[in-house]
Amino acid sequence: MQQFIEGTSLQKELDNQGTWQAAAVIQFLKEILPILQFIHQRSVIHRDIKPDNIMRRRDTGQIVLIDFGLSKSMKGSVLALPGTRAGSYGYVPLE
């Protein structure tokens, strides 16, 4: 099921606000790390984390990780075929 998130992407926040001060970065990490822990505890790897895929709800200010289209379940075997890529250019390692 897909849900509409009324809010702003992290990319738009960064475009509007510019560089964050250390306190804003620390606050953001306090919000996003529990989300990553939650999905990793369920053996899911997002594989496309970037500012466009992180939203802040307009009504609550809550951070939401979106676009699990490239996510991978780690419960089965994982095969990486030569020449295959997943993720957004600039946000994933070349290897």
N, CA and C atoms as an extended XYZ file, in Angstrom:
285
Properties=species:S:1:pos:R:3:atomname:S:1:resname:S:1:resid:I:1 pbc="F F F"
N         0.841       -1.168        0.000 N   MET     1
C         0.000        0.000        0.000 CA  MET     1
C         0.890        1.236        0.000 C   MET     1
N         0.537        2.205       -0.794 N   GLN     2
C         1.269        3.448       -0.868 CA  GLN     2
C         0.462        4.551       -0.195 C   GLN     2
N         1.152        5.436        0.478 N   GLN     3
C         0.492        6.499        1.217 CA  GLN     3
C         1.016        7.844        0.726 C   GLN     3
N         0.128        8.804        0.566 N   PHE     4
C         0.538       10.151        0.193 CA  PHE     4
C         1.103       10.845        1.430 C   PHE     4
N         2.286       11.395        1.310 N   ILE     5
C         2.922       12.117        2.413 CA  ILE     5
C         2.868       13.597        2.081 C   ILE     5
N         2.082       14.323        2.824 N   GLU     6
C         2.008       15.775        2.645 CA  GLU     6
C         3.186       16.378        3.390 C   GLU     6
N         4.106       16.968        2.647 N   GLY     7
C         5.274       17.541        3.292 CA  GLY     7
C         6.312       17.968        2.282 C   GLY     7
N         7.546       18.027        2.748 N   THR     8
C         8.655       18.518        1.952 CA  THR     8
C         9.784       17.511        1.979 C   THR     8
N        10.437       17.328        0.843 N   SER     9
C        11.581       16.429        0.807 CA  SER     9
C        12.780       17.105        1.473 C   SER     9
N        13.691       16.286        1.937 N   LEU    10
C        14.918       16.810        2.516 CA  LEU    10
C        15.665       17.646        1.480 C   LEU    10
N        15.600       17.239        0.212 N   GLN    11
C        16.276       17.994       -0.833 CA  GLN    11
C        15.732       19.421       -0.918 C   GLN    11
N        14.415       19.568       -0.843 N   LYS    12
C        13.823       20.913       -0.882 CA  LYS    12
C        14.204       21.718        0.354 C   LYS    12
N        14.255       21.050        1.506 N   GLU    13
C        14.686       21.732        2.732 CA  GLU    13
C        16.115       22.255        2.570 C   GLU    13
N        16.982       21.408        2.043 N   LEU    14
C        18.372       21.813        1.854 CA  LEU    14
C        18.489       22.942        0.835 C   LEU    14
N        17.692       22.857       -0.233 N   ASP    15
C        17.700       23.920       -1.245 CA  ASP    15
C        17.252       25.252       -0.645 C   ASP    15
N        16.233       25.206        0.226 N   ASN    16
C        15.684       26.428        0.829 CA  ASN    16
C        16.545       26.984        1.962 C   ASN    16
N        17.118       26.093        2.779 N   GLN    17
C        17.825       26.524        3.978 CA  GLN    17
C        19.333       26.636        3.794 C   GLN    17
N        19.868       25.965        2.799 N   GLY    18
C        21.318       25.954        2.642 CA  GLY    18
C        21.961       24.972        3.612 C   GLY    18
N        23.218       25.210        3.891 N   THR    19
C        23.987       24.322        4.759 CA  THR    19
C        23.436       24.331        6.180 C   THR    19
N        23.309       23.137        6.752 N   TRP    20
C        22.818       23.007        8.115 CA  TRP    20
C        23.949       23.219        9.117 C   TRP    20
N        23.592       23.759       10.256 N   GLN    21
C        24.511       23.845       11.388 CA  GLN    21
C        24.566       22.468       12.062 C   GLN    21
N        25.589       22.268       12.881 N   ALA    22
C        25.794       20.976       13.537 CA  ALA    22
C        24.566       20.523       14.321 C   ALA    22
N        23.894       21.423       15.007 N   ALA    23
C        22.719       21.044       15.809 CA  ALA    23
C        21.608       20.482       14.930 C   ALA    23
N        21.414       21.047       13.745 N   ALA    24
C        20.379       20.551       12.827 CA  ALA    24
C        20.745       19.172       12.293 C   ALA    24
N        22.015       18.948       12.025 N   VAL    25
C        22.474       17.636       11.551 CA  VAL    25
C        22.262       16.595       12.639 C   VAL    25
N        22.619       16.928       13.864 N   ILE    26
C        22.442       15.994       14.982 CA  ILE    26
C        20.965       15.662       15.178 C   ILE    26
N        20.108       16.667       15.099 N   GLN    27
C        18.666       16.431       15.248 CA  GLN    27
C        18.144       15.527       14.136 C   GLN    27
N        18.579       15.778       12.917 N   PHE    28
C        18.157       14.947       11.786 CA  PHE    28
C        18.596       13.498       12.002 C   PHE    28
N        19.838       13.287       12.432 N   LEU    29
C        20.330       11.931       12.667 CA  LEU    29
C        19.538       11.231       13.759 C   LEU    29
N        19.142       11.971       14.786 N   LYS    30
C        18.318       11.386       15.853 CA  LYS    30
C        16.964       10.929       15.321 C   LYS    30
N        16.505       11.560       14.251 N   GLU    31
C        15.217       11.187       13.666 CA  GLU    31
C        15.344       10.061       12.642 C   GLU    31
N        16.388       10.083       11.812 N   ILE    32
C        16.492        9.118       10.714 CA  ILE    32
C        17.099        7.786       11.163 C   ILE    32
N        18.017        7.805       12.124 N   LEU    33
C        18.671        6.557       12.522 CA  LEU    33
C        17.711        5.523       13.099 C   LEU    33
N        16.719        5.890       13.928 N   PRO    34
C        15.760        4.876       14.382 CA  PRO    34
C        14.948        4.273       13.226 C   PRO    34
N        14.695        5.057       12.184 N   ILE    35
C        13.978        4.532       11.019 CA  ILE    35
C        14.832        3.483       10.326 C   ILE    35
N        16.116        3.794       10.125 N   LEU    36
C        17.021        2.835        9.486 CA  LEU    36
C        17.190        1.586       10.339 C   LEU    36
N        17.267        1.770       11.646 N   GLN    37
C        17.371        0.620       12.546 CA  GLN    37
C        16.128       -0.265       12.420 C   GLN    37
N        14.962        0.349       12.360 N   PHE    38
C        13.703       -0.386       12.238 CA  PHE    38
C        13.686       -1.253       10.976 C   PHE    38
N        14.055       -0.674        9.840 N   ILE    39
C        13.996       -1.468        8.604 CA  ILE    39
C        15.113       -2.507        8.551 C   ILE    39
N        16.292       -2.186        9.094 N   HIS    40
C        17.388       -3.156        9.086 CA  HIS    40
C        17.100       -4.323       10.019 C   HIS    40
N        16.405       -4.080       11.129 N   GLN    41
C        16.024       -5.168       12.028 CA  GLN    41
C        15.067       -6.136       11.342 C   GLN    41
N        14.414       -5.679       10.311 N   ARG    42
C        13.499       -6.520        9.548 CA  ARG    42
C        14.160       -7.044        8.283 C   ARG    42
N        15.490       -6.970        8.247 N   SER    43
C        16.312       -7.500        7.154 CA  SER    43
C        16.007       -6.861        5.809 C   SER    43
N        15.756       -5.563        5.818 N   VAL    44
C        15.507       -4.817        4.578 CA  VAL    44
C        16.598       -3.767        4.423 C   VAL    44
N        17.166       -3.691        3.223 N   ILE    45
C        18.138       -2.668        2.874 CA  ILE    45
C        17.459       -1.755        1.857 C   ILE    45
N        17.403       -0.459        2.123 N   HIS    46
C        16.691        0.501        1.270 CA  HIS    46
C        17.358        0.641       -0.094 C   HIS    46
N        18.640        0.839       -0.156 N   ARG    47
C        19.491        0.927       -1.347 CA  ARG    47
C        19.329        2.195       -2.185 C   ARG    47
N        18.535        3.157       -1.770 N   ASP    48
C        18.434        4.408       -2.531 CA  ASP    48
C        18.147        5.584       -1.594 C   ASP    48
N        18.912        5.637       -0.498 N   ILE    49
C        18.715        6.737        0.451 CA  ILE    49
C        19.391        7.980       -0.113 C   ILE    49
N        18.590        9.006       -0.305 N   LYS    50
C        19.073       10.291       -0.812 CA  LYS    50
C        18.084       11.353       -0.345 C   LYS    50
N        18.458       12.615       -0.414 N   PRO    51
C        17.569       13.674        0.082 CA  PRO    51
C        16.176       13.692       -0.555 C   PRO    51
N        16.059       13.264       -1.800 N   ASP    52
C        14.740       13.230       -2.445 CA  ASP    52
C        13.838       12.137       -1.879 C   ASP    52
N        14.421       11.138       -1.224 N   ASN    53
C        13.644       10.011       -0.690 CA  ASN    53
C        13.425       10.101        0.815 C   ASN    53
N        13.644       11.270        1.370 N   ILE    54
C        13.371       11.525        2.784 CA  ILE    54
C        12.411       12.705        2.846 C   ILE    54
N        11.256       12.484        3.464 N   MET    55
C        10.230       13.529        3.550 CA  MET    55
C        10.039       13.936        5.007 C   MET    55
N         9.606       15.182        5.188 N   ARG    56
C         9.200       15.651        6.506 CA  ARG    56
C         7.710       15.962        6.428 C   ARG    56
N         6.913       15.267        7.248 N   ARG    57
C         5.468       15.497        7.250 CA  ARG    57
C         5.167       16.938        7.639 C   ARG    57
N         4.291       17.555        6.885 N   ARG    58
C         3.936       18.956        7.126 CA  ARG    58
C         3.239       19.137        8.478 C   ARG    58
N         2.348       18.202        8.835 N   ASP    59
C         1.546       18.380       10.049 CA  ASP    59
C         2.310       18.072       11.341 C   ASP    59
N         3.186       17.064       11.323 N   THR    60
C         3.860       16.653       12.556 CA  THR    60
C         5.363       16.943       12.565 C   THR    60
N         5.937       17.176       11.388 N   GLY    61
C         7.383       17.369       11.294 CA  GLY    61
C         8.156       16.066       11.318 C   GLY    61
N         7.436       14.933       11.355 N   GLN    62
C         8.051       13.611       11.423 CA  GLN    62
C         8.780       13.294       10.113 C   GLN    62
N         9.949       12.658       10.228 N   ILE    63
C        10.727       12.211        9.072 CA  ILE    63
C        10.162       10.880        8.574 C   ILE    63
N        10.058       10.737        7.246 N   VAL    64
C         9.559        9.511        6.636 CA  VAL    64
C        10.505        9.132        5.493 C   VAL    64
N        10.952        7.898        5.485 N   LEU    65
C        11.776        7.373        4.402 CA  LEU    65
C        10.836        6.798        3.350 C   LEU    65
N        10.981        7.240        2.103 N   ILE    66
C        10.077        6.805        1.044 CA  ILE    66
C        10.839        6.091       -0.071 C   ILE    66
N        10.115        5.584       -1.032 N   ASP    67
C        10.620        4.943       -2.245 CA  ASP    67
C        11.463        3.712       -1.947 C   ASP    67
N        10.778        2.654       -1.617 N   PHE    68
C        11.434        1.374       -1.364 CA  PHE    68
C        11.496        0.512       -2.622 C   PHE    68
N        11.407        1.144       -3.790 N   GLY    69
C        11.404        0.412       -5.056 CA  GLY    69
C        12.669       -0.386       -5.313 C   GLY    69
N        13.796        0.040       -4.787 N   LEU    70
C        15.055       -0.681       -4.965 CA  LEU    70
C        15.469       -1.457       -3.723 C   LEU    70
N        14.593       -1.503       -2.728 N   SER    71
C        14.959       -2.169       -1.472 CA  SER    71
C        15.183       -3.659       -1.701 C   SER    71
N        15.938       -4.246       -0.797 N   LYS    72
C        16.293       -5.651       -0.916 CA  LYS    72
C        16.070       -6.336        0.418 C   LYS    72
N        15.396       -7.477        0.378 N   SER    73
C        15.243       -8.283        1.575 CA  SER    73
C        16.496       -9.130        1.741 C   SER    73
N        17.058       -9.112        2.927 N   MET    74
C        18.273       -9.881        3.182 CA  MET    74
C        17.960      -11.259        3.755 C   MET    74
N        16.708      -11.671        3.695 N   LYS    75
C        16.329      -12.977        4.243 CA  LYS    75
C        16.695      -14.117        3.299 C   LYS    75
N        16.796      -13.838        2.016 N   GLY    76
C        17.191      -14.854        1.049 CA  GLY    76
C        18.628      -14.638        0.644 C   GLY    76
N        19.051      -15.322       -0.394 N   SER    77
C        20.417      -15.122       -0.877 CA  SER    77
C        20.459      -13.870       -1.736 C   SER    77
N        21.604      -13.228       -1.735 N   VAL    78
C        21.792      -12.003       -2.495 CA  VAL    78
C        22.856      -12.267       -3.545 C   VAL    78
N        22.502      -12.067       -4.785 N   LEU    79
C        23.449      -12.247       -5.874 CA  LEU    79
C        23.678      -10.913       -6.560 C   LEU    79
N        24.919      -10.561       -6.725 N   ALA    80
C        25.261       -9.352       -7.463 CA  ALA    80
C        25.877       -9.788       -8.781 C   ALA    80
N        25.238       -9.474       -9.865 N   LEU    81
C        25.734       -9.843      -11.169 CA  LEU    81
C        26.630       -8.744      -11.706 C   LEU    81
N        27.723       -9.109      -12.356 N   PRO    82
C        28.605       -8.096      -12.929 CA  PRO    82
C        27.835       -7.185      -13.884 C   PRO    82
N        28.072       -5.887      -13.760 N   GLY    83
C        27.432       -4.932      -14.657 CA  GLY    83
C        26.065       -4.458      -14.215 C   GLY    83
N        25.536       -4.982      -13.107 N   THR    84
C        24.227       -4.530      -12.637 CA  THR    84
C        24.412       -3.428      -11.606 C   THR    84
N        23.481       -2.504      -11.587 N   ARG    85
C        23.531       -1.398      -10.634 CA  ARG    85
C        22.145       -1.145      -10.078 C   ARG    85
N        22.121       -0.685       -8.845 N   ALA    86
C        20.860       -0.287       -8.220 CA  ALA    86
C        21.132        0.957       -7.404 C   ALA    86
N        20.250        1.938       -7.513 N   GLY    87
C        20.417        3.168       -6.751 CA  GLY    87
C        20.526        4.368       -7.669 C   GLY    87
N        20.722        5.514       -7.079 N   SER    88
C        20.804        6.766       -7.823 CA  SER    88
C        22.255        7.180       -7.975 C   SER    88
N        22.626        7.550       -9.177 N   TYR    89
C        23.981        8.006       -9.449 CA  TYR    89
C        24.341        9.142       -8.494 C   TYR    89
N        25.515        9.050       -7.898 N   GLY    90
C        25.940       10.071       -6.955 CA  GLY    90
C        25.653        9.718       -5.508 C   GLY    90
N        24.802        8.708       -5.285 N   TYR    91
C        24.442        8.314       -3.922 CA  TYR    91
C        24.814        6.878       -3.609 C   TYR    91
N        25.285        6.126       -4.577 N   VAL    92
C        25.673        4.731       -4.332 CA  VAL    92
C        27.138        4.563       -4.687 C   VAL    92
N        27.838        3.661       -3.990 N   PRO    93
C        29.247        3.435       -4.315 CA  PRO    93
C        29.387        2.764       -5.680 C   PRO    93
N        30.480        3.051       -6.364 N   LEU    94
C        30.693        2.503       -7.707 CA  LEU    94
C        30.872        1.001       -7.707 C   LEU    94
N        31.460        0.455       -6.636 N   GLU    95
C        31.685       -0.981       -6.603 CA  GLU    95
C        30.393       -1.710       -6.416 C   GLU    95
